[in-house]
Short mmCIF file of C-alpha atoms and ligand atoms in Angstrom, two decimals:
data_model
loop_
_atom_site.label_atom_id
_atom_site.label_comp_id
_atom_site.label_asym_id
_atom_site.label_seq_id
_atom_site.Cartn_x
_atom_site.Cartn_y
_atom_site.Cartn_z
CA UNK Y 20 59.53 56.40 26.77
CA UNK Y 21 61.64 58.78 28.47
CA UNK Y 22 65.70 58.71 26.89
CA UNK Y 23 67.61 59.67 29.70
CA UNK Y 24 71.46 61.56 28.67
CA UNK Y 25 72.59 59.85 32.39
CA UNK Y 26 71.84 56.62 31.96
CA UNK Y 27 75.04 55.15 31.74
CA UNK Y 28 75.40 53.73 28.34
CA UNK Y 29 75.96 49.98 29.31
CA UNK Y 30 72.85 50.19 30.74
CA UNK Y 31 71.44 49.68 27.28
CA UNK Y 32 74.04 47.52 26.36
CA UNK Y 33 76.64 48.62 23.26
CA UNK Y 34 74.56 47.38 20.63
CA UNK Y 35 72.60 50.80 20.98
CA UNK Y 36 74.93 52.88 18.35
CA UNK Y 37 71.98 54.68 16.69
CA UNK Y 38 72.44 56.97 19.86
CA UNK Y 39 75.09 59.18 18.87
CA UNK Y 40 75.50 59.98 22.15
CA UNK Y 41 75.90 56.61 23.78
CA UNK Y 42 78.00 55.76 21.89
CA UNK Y 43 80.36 58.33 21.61
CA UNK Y 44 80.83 57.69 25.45
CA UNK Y 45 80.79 54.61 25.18
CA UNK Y 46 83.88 55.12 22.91
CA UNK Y 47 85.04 57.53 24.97
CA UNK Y 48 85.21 55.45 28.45
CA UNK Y 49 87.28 52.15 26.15
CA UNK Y 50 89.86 54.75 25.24
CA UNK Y 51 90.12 56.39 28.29
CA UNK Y 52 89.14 54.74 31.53
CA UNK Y 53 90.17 50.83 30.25
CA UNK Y 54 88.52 49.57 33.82
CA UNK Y 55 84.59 50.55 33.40
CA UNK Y 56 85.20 49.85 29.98
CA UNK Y 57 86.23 45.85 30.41
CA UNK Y 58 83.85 45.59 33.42
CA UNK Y 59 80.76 46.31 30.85
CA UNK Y 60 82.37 44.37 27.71
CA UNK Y 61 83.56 47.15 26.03
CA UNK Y 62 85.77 46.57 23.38
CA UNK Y 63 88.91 48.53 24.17
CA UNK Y 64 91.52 50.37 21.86
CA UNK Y 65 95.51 49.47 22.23
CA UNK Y 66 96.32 52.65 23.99
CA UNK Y 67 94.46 51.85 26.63
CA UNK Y 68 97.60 51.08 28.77
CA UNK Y 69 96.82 54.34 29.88
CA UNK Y 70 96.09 54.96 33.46
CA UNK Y 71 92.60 54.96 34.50
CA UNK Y 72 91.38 57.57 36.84
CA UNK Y 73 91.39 55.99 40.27
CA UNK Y 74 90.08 57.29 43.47
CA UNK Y 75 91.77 54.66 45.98
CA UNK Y 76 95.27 56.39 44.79
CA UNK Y 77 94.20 59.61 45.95
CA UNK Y 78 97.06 61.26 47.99
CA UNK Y 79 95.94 63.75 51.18
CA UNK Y 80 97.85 66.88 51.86
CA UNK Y 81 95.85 69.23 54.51
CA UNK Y 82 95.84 73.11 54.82
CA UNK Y 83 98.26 74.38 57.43
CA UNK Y 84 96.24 78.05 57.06
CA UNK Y 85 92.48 76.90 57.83
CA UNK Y 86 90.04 79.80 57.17
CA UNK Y 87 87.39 81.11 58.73
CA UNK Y 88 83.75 79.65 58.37
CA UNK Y 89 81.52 82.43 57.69
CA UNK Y 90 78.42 82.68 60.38
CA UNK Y 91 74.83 82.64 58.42
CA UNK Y 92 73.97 86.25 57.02
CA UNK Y 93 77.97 86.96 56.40
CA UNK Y 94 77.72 89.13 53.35
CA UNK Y 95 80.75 86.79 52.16
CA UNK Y 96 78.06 84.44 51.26
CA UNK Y 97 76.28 86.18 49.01
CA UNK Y 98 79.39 86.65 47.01
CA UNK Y 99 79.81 83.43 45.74
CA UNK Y 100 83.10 83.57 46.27
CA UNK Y 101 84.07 81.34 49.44
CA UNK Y 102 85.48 78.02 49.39
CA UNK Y 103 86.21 75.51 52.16
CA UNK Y 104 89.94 74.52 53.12
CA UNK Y 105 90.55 71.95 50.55
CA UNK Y 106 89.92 71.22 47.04
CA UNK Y 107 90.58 67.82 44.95
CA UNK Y 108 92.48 67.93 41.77
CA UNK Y 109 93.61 65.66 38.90
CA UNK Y 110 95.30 65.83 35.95
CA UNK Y 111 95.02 63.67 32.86
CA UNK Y 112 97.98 63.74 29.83
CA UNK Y 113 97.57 62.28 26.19
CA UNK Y 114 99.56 58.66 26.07
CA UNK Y 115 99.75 58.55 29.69
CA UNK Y 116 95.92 59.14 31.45
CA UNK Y 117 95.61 60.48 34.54
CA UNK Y 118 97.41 60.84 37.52
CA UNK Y 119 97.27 60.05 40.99
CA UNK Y 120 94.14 62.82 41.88
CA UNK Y 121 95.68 65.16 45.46
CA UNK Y 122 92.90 66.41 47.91
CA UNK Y 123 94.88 69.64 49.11
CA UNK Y 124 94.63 73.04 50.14
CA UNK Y 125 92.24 75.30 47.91
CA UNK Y 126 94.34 77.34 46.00
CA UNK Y 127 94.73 79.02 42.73
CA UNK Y 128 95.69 76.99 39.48
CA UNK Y 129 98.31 77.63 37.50
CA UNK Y 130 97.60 77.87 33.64
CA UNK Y 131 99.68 78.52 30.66
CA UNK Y 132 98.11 81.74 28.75
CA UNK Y 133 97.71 79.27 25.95
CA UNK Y 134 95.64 77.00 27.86
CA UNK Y 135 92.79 75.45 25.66
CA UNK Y 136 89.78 76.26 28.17
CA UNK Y 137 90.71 79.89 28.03
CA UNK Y 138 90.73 80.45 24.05
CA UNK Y 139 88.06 77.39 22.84
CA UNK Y 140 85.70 76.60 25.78
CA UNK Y 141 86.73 72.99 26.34
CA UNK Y 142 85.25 72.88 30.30
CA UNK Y 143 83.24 71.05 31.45
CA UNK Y 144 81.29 71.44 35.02
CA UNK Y 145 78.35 69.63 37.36
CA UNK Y 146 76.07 71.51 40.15
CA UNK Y 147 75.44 69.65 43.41
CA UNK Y 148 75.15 69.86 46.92
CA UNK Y 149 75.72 68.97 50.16
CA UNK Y 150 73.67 68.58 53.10
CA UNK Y 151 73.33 68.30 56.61
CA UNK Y 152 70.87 66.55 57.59
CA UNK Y 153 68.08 67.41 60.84
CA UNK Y 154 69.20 64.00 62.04
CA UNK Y 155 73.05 65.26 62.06
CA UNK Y 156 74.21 63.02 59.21
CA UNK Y 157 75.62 64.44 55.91
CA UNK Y 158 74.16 63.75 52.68
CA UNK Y 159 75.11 63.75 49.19
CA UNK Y 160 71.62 63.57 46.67
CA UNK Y 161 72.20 61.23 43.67
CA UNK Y 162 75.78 61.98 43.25
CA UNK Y 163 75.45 59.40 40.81
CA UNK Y 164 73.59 61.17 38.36
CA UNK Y 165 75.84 64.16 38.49
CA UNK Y 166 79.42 61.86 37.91
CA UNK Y 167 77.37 60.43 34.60
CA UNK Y 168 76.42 63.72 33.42
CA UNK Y 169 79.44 64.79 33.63
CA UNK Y 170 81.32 61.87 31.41
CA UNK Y 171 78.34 63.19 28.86
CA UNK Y 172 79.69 66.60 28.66
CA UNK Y 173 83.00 65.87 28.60
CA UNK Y 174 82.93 63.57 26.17
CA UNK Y 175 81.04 66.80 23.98
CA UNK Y 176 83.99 68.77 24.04
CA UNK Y 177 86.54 66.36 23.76
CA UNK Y 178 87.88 66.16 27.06
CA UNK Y 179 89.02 62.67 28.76
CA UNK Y 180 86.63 59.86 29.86
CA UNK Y 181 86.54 58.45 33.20
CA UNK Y 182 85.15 55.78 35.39
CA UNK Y 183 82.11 58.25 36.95
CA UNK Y 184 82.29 55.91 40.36
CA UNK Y 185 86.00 57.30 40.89
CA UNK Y 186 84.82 60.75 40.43
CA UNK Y 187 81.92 60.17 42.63
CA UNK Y 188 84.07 58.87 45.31
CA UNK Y 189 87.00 61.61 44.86
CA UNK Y 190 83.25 64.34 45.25
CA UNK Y 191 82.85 62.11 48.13
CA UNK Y 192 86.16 62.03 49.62
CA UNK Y 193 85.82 66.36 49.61
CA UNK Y 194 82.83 65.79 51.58
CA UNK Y 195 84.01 63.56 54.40
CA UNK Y 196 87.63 65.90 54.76
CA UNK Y 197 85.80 69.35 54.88
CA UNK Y 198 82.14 68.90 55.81
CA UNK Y 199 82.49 68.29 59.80
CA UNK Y 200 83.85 72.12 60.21
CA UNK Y 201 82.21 73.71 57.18
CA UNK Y 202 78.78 72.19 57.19
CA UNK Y 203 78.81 72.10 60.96
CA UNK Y 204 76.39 69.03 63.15
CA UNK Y 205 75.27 72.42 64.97
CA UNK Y 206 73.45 73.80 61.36
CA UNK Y 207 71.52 71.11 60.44
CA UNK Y 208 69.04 71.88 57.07
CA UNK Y 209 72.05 73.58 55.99
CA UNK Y 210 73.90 72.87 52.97
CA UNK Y 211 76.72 73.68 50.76
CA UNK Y 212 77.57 73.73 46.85
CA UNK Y 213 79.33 71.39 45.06
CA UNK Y 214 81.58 72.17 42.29
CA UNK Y 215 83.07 68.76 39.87
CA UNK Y 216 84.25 70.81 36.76
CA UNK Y 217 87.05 69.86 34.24
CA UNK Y 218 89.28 72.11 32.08
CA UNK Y 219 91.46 71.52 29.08
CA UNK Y 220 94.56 72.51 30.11
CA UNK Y 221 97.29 72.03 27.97
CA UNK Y 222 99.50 74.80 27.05
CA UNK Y 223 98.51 74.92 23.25
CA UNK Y 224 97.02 77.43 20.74
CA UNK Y 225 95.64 74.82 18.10
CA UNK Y 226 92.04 74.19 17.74
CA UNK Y 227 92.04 70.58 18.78
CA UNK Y 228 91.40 68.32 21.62
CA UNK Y 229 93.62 68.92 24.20
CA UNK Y 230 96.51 66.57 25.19
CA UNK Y 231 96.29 68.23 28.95
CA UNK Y 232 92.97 68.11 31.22
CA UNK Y 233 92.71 69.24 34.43
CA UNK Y 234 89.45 68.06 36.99
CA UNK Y 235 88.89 69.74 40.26
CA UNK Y 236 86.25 69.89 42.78
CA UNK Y 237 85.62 73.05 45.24
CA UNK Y 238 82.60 73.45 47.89
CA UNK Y 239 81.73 76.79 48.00
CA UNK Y 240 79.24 79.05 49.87
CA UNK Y 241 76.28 80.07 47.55
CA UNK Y 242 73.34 83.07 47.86
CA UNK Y 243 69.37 82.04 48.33
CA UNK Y 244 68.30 81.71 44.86
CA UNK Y 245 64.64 81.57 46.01
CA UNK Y 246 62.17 84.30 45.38
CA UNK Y 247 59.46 84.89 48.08
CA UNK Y 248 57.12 86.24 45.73
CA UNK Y 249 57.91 83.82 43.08
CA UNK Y 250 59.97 84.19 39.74
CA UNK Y 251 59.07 86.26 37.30
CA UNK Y 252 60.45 84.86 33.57
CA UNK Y 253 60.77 86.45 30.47
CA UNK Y 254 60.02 84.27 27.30
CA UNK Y 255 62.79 84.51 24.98
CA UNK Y 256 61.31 85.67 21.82
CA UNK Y 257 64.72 86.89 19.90
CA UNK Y 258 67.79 84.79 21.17
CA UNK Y 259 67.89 80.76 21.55
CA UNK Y 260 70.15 79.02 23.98
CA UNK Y 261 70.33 75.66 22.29
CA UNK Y 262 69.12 74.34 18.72
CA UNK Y 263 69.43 70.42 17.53
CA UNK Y 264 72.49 69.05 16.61
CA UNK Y 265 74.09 71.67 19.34
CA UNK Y 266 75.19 70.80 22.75
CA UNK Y 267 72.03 72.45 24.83
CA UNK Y 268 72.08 69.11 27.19
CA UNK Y 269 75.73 69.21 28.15
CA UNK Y 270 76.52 71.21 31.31
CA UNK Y 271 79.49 73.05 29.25
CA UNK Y 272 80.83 76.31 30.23
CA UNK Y 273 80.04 77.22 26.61
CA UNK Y 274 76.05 76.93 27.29
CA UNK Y 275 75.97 80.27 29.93
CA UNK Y 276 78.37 83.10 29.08
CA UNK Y 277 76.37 83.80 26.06
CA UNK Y 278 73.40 83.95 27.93
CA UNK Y 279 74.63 86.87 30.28
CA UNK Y 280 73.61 89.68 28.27
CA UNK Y 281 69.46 88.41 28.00
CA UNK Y 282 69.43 87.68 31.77
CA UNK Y 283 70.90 91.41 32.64
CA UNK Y 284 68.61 92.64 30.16
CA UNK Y 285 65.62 91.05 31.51
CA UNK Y 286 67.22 92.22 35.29
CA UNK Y 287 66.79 95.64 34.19
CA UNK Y 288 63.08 95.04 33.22
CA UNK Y 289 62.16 93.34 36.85
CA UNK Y 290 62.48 89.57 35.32
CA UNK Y 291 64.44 87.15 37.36
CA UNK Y 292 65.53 84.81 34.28
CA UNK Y 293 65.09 84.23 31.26
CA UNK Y 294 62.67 81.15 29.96
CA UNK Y 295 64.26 79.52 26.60
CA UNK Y 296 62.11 79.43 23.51
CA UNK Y 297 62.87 77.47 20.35
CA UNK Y 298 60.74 78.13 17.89
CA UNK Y 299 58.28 79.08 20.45
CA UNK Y 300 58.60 75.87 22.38
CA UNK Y 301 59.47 76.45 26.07
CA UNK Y 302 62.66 74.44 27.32
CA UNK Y 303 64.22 75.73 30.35
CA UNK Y 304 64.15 78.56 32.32
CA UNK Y 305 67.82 80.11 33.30
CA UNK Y 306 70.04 77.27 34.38
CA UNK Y 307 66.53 75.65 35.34
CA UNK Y 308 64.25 72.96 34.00
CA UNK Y 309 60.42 74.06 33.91
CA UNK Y 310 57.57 72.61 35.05
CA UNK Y 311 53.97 73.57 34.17
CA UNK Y 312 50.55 71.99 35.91
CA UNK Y 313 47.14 72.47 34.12
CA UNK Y 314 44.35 71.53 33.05
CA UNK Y 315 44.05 70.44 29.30
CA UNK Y 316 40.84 71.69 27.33
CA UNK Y 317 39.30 68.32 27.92
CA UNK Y 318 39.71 68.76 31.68
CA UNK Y 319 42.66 66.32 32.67
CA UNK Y 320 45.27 67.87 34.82
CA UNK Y 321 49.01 67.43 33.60
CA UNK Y 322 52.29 68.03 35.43
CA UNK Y 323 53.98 68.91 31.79
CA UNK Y 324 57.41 69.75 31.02
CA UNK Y 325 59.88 69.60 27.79
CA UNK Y 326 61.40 66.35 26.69
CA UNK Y 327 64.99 65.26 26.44
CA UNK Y 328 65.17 63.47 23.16
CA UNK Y 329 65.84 66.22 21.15
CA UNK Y 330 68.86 66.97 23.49
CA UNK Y 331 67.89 70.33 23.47
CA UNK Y 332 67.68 70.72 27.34
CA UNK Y 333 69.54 69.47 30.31
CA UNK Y 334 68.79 66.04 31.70
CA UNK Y 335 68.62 68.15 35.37
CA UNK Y 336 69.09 65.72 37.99
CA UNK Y 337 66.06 67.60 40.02
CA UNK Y 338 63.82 67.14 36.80
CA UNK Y 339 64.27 63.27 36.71
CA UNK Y 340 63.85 62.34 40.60
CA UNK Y 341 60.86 65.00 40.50
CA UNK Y 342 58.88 63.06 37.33
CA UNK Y 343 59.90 59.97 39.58
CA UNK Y 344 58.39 61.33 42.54
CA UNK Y 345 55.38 62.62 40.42
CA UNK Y 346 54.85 59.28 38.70
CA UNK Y 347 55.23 57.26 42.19
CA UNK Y 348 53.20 59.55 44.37
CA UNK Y 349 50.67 62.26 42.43
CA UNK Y 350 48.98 59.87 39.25
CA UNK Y 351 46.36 58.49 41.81
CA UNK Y 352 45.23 60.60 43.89
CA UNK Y 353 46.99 59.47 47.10
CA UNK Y 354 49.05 62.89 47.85
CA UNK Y 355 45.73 64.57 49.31
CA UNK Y 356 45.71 66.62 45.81
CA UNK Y 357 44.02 66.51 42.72
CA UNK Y 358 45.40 63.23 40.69
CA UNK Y 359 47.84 65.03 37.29
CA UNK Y 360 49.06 62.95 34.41
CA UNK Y 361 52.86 63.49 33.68
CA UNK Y 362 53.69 64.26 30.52
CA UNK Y 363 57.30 64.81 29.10
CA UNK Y 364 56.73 66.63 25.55
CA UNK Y 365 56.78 69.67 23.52
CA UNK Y 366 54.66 72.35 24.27
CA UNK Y 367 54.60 75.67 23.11
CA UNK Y 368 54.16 79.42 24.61
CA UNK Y 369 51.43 80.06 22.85
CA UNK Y 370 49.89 76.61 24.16
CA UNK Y 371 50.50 78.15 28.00
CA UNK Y 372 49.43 81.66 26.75
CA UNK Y 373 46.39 80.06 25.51
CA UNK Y 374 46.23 78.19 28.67
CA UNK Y 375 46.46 81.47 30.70
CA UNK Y 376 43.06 83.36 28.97
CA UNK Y 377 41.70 80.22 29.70
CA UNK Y 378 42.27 79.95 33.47
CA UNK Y 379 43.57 76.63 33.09
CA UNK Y 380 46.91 76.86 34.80
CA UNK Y 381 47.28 75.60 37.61
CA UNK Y 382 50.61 76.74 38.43
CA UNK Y 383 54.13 76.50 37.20
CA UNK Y 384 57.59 76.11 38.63
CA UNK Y 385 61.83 75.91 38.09
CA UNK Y 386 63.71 72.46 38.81
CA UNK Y 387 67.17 72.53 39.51
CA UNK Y 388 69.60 72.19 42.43
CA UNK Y 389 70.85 75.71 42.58
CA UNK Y 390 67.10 77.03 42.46
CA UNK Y 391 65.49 73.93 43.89
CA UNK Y 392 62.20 74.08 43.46
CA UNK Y 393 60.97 77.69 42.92
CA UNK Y 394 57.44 78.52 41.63
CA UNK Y 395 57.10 81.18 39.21
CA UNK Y 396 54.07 84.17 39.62
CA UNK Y 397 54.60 85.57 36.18
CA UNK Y 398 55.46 85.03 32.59
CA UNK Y 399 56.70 88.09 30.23
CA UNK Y 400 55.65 87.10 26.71
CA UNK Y 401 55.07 89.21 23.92
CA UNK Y 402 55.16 92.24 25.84
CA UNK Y 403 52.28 91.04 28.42
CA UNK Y 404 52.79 89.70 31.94
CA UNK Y 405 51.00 86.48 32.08
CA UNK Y 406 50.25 85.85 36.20
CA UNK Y 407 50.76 82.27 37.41
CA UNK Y 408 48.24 81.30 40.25
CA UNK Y 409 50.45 80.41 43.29
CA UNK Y 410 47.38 79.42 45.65
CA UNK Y 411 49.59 79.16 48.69
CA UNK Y 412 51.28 82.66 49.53
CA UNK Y 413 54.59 81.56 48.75
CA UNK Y 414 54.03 78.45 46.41
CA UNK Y 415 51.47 76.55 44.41
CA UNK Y 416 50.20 73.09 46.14
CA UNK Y 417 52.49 70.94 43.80
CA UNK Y 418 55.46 72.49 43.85
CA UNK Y 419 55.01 72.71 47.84
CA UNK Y 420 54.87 68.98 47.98
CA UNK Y 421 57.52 68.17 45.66
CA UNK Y 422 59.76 70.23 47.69
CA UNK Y 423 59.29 68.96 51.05
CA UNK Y 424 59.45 65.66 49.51
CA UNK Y 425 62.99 66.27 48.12
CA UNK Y 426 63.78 68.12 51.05
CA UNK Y 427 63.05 65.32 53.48
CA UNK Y 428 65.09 62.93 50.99
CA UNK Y 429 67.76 65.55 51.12
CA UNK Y 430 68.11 66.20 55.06
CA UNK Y 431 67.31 62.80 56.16
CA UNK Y 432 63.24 63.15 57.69
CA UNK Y 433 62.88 59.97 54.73
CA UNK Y 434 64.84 57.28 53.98
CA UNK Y 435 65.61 57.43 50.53
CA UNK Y 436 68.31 55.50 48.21
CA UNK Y 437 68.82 59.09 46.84
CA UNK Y 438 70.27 60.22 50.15
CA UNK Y 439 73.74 59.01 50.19
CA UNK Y 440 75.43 59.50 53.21
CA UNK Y 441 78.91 60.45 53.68
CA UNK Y 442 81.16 59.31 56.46
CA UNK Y 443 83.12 62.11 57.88
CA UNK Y 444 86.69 61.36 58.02
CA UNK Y 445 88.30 62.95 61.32
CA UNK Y 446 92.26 62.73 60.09
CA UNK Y 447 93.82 62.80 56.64
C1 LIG H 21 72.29 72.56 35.88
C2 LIG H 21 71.16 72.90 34.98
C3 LIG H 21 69.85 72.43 35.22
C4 LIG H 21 69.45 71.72 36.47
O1 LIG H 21 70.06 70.49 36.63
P1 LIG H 21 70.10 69.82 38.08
O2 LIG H 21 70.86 68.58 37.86
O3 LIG H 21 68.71 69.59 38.49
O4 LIG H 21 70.79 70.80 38.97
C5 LIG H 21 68.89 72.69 34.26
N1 LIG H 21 69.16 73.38 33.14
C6 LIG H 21 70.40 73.87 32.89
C7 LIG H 21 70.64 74.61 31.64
C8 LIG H 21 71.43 73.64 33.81
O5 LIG H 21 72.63 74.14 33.57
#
């Protein structure tokens, strides 16, 4: 069985309180978003007169200084820095929930110096995309997923609870206002990042949850992650980027500044990221999920990669629709390639060291939506550079297949349920 961090936790019904987890968002969503929380029987608290988030309140206020959209190759782009003409915001306040959310002009916050997501971490963010489609349309991929993860690692830093539909639809409602000029019909397999984050920011040095939060989405330009030769990782053998009982499979701010320093220092020795050991078990690799495909001793190939119920690594939204895909369309044979079992469990470096000497692996790649789906040629481990087979020039067979898989989900060549299309609004 496969626990999944973004199922939504009615989905197993509230009865399921040994999952600390589900049920402290469960509890989270009847004190804070009283809506979701009667819709799915949940008992609710007497403060919840407060004011749900709601997306059909949303109030429109467009740019009158539109910017410039930068042509392909603009070395704006690689900056990470540009954003399109409008952003959506919302604020929540202790004993009173959150306000109407404004889609307006992209602009600079305002924060108090004392503001709680500047001294104790309490942010929150999500990673998606958008894309335009080869048939013209524009897509959003699972959005779903990404709104529930988010209410997950909120709720782990003590920041407000929300319906994730509303948030979906104020993602969505971003989309339709700025993707007709910034993720143009004449660029189609283009796409843009998506930014949902949320910040506490109330004006307050204590260490406690705030009484202020503020949520905000931006679309912003992003660099080609991709590596042509494939990524080269560097096994982790001194630091650790999550442990149990820690917060490894929340996407919180407080997961990646402390991982700077290892990345730079495995920049400087020609490594692209850095793949996550604990106690020699692999998790992830950067802000990545890994895969692995080989052969066990006895022969069997496996599509392997590290399990969630430890909630040591991030339920990546690209890591559950790619066991999906692998389950639906590689355990028989049908894809033209070898039939693999999948197999979500631990497995150590030493077990894909071993693996290595043995000529066993197949190949090996990253999952997520900022990397997609890039294979890796090497693996730095205990001062040796393992090589990966990648037996097309660019790729190994599996990860090729996943990709245009997604990718035809993603732009539209297959009609998918995970392809949600977003009407693009003309007028505010
Ligand atoms: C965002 C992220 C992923 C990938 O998740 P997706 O939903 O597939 O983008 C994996 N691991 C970490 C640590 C992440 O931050």
């Amino acid at each position: 069985m496969a626990p999944s961090a973004i199922t939504p936790p009615h989905a197993h019904g509230v009865q399921q309180t040994t999952e600390l987890t589900a049920e402290a968002v469960a509890q989270k969503i009847a004190q804070t978003a009283p809506g979701i929380a009667k819709a799915n029987g949940l008992q609710t608290t007497p403060e919840t007169t407060l004011a749900p988030l709601d997306a059909s309140k949303l109030v429109f206020t467009r740019t009158k200084t539109p910017m410039t959209v930068p042509e392909p190759g603009d070395p704006i782009i690689a900056t990470a820095s540009q954003c399109t003409d409008h952003m959506v915001t919302a604020v929540w306040k202790a004993g009173v929930g959150w306000a109407a959310p404004e889609l307006r002009p992209y602009g600079n916050l305002s924060l108090a110096p004392t503001a709680s997501c500047l001294h104790y971490a309490t942010e929150c963010f999500e990673g998606m995309k958008m894309y335009r489609g080869w048939d013209g349309k524009l897509r959003l991929f699972r959005p779903d997923c990404n709104a529930r993860r988010m209410l997950i690692s909120s709720t782990r830093i003590s920041l407000p609870g929300f319906d994730p539909k509303e948030v979906e639809k104020l993602i969505m409602a971003l989309v339709s206002v700025d993707g007709e000029k910034w993720l143009p019909k004449s660029r189609p397999g283009t796409q843009l990042y998506l930014r949902p984050t949320m910040i506490g920011s109330a004006g307050a040095l204590g260490v406690s949850a705030p009484k202020e939060a503020t949520f905000f989405v931006i679309a912003t330009f992003m660099p080609k992650l991709e590596q042509p030769k494939g990524l080269r990782l560097l096994a982790s053998t001194d630091g650790i980027r999550a442990w149990p009982g820690g917060f490894g499979y929340a996407k919180v701010g407080a997961n990646y500044g402390p991982t700077l320093m290892a990345t730079r220092a495995a920049a400087e020795r020609g490594y692209h990221q850095i793949l996550w050991l604990l106690d020699g078990q692999v998790t992830e690799a950067g802000a990545s999920n890994l895969f692995v495909v080989w052969r066990t001793k006895e022969g069997k190939a496996q599509v392997i990669t590290a399990p969630l119920d430890d909630k040591i690594i991030l339920d990546g939204v690209t890591r559950r629709s790619i066991l999906q895909l692998a389950r639906e369309r590689l355990t028989d044979g049908s894809s033209g390639l070898e039939a693999v079992e999948i197999v979500e469990r631990k497995f150590s470096m030493d077990e894909v060291h071993e693996a290595v000497k043995e000529g066993r692996v197949i190949e090996a790649f990253a999952a997520g939506t900022a990397f997609f789906v890039s294979p890796v040629s090497c693996i730095g481990y205990r001062e040796e550079d393992l090589t990966i087979p990648m037996t097309r020039e660019d790729s190994g067979e599996y990860a090729h297949l996943i990709k245009t898989w997604l990718m035809n989900i993603m732009y539209g060549k297959e009609n998918h349920e995970w392809g949600v299309v977003v009407e693009e609004k003309q007028e505010l």
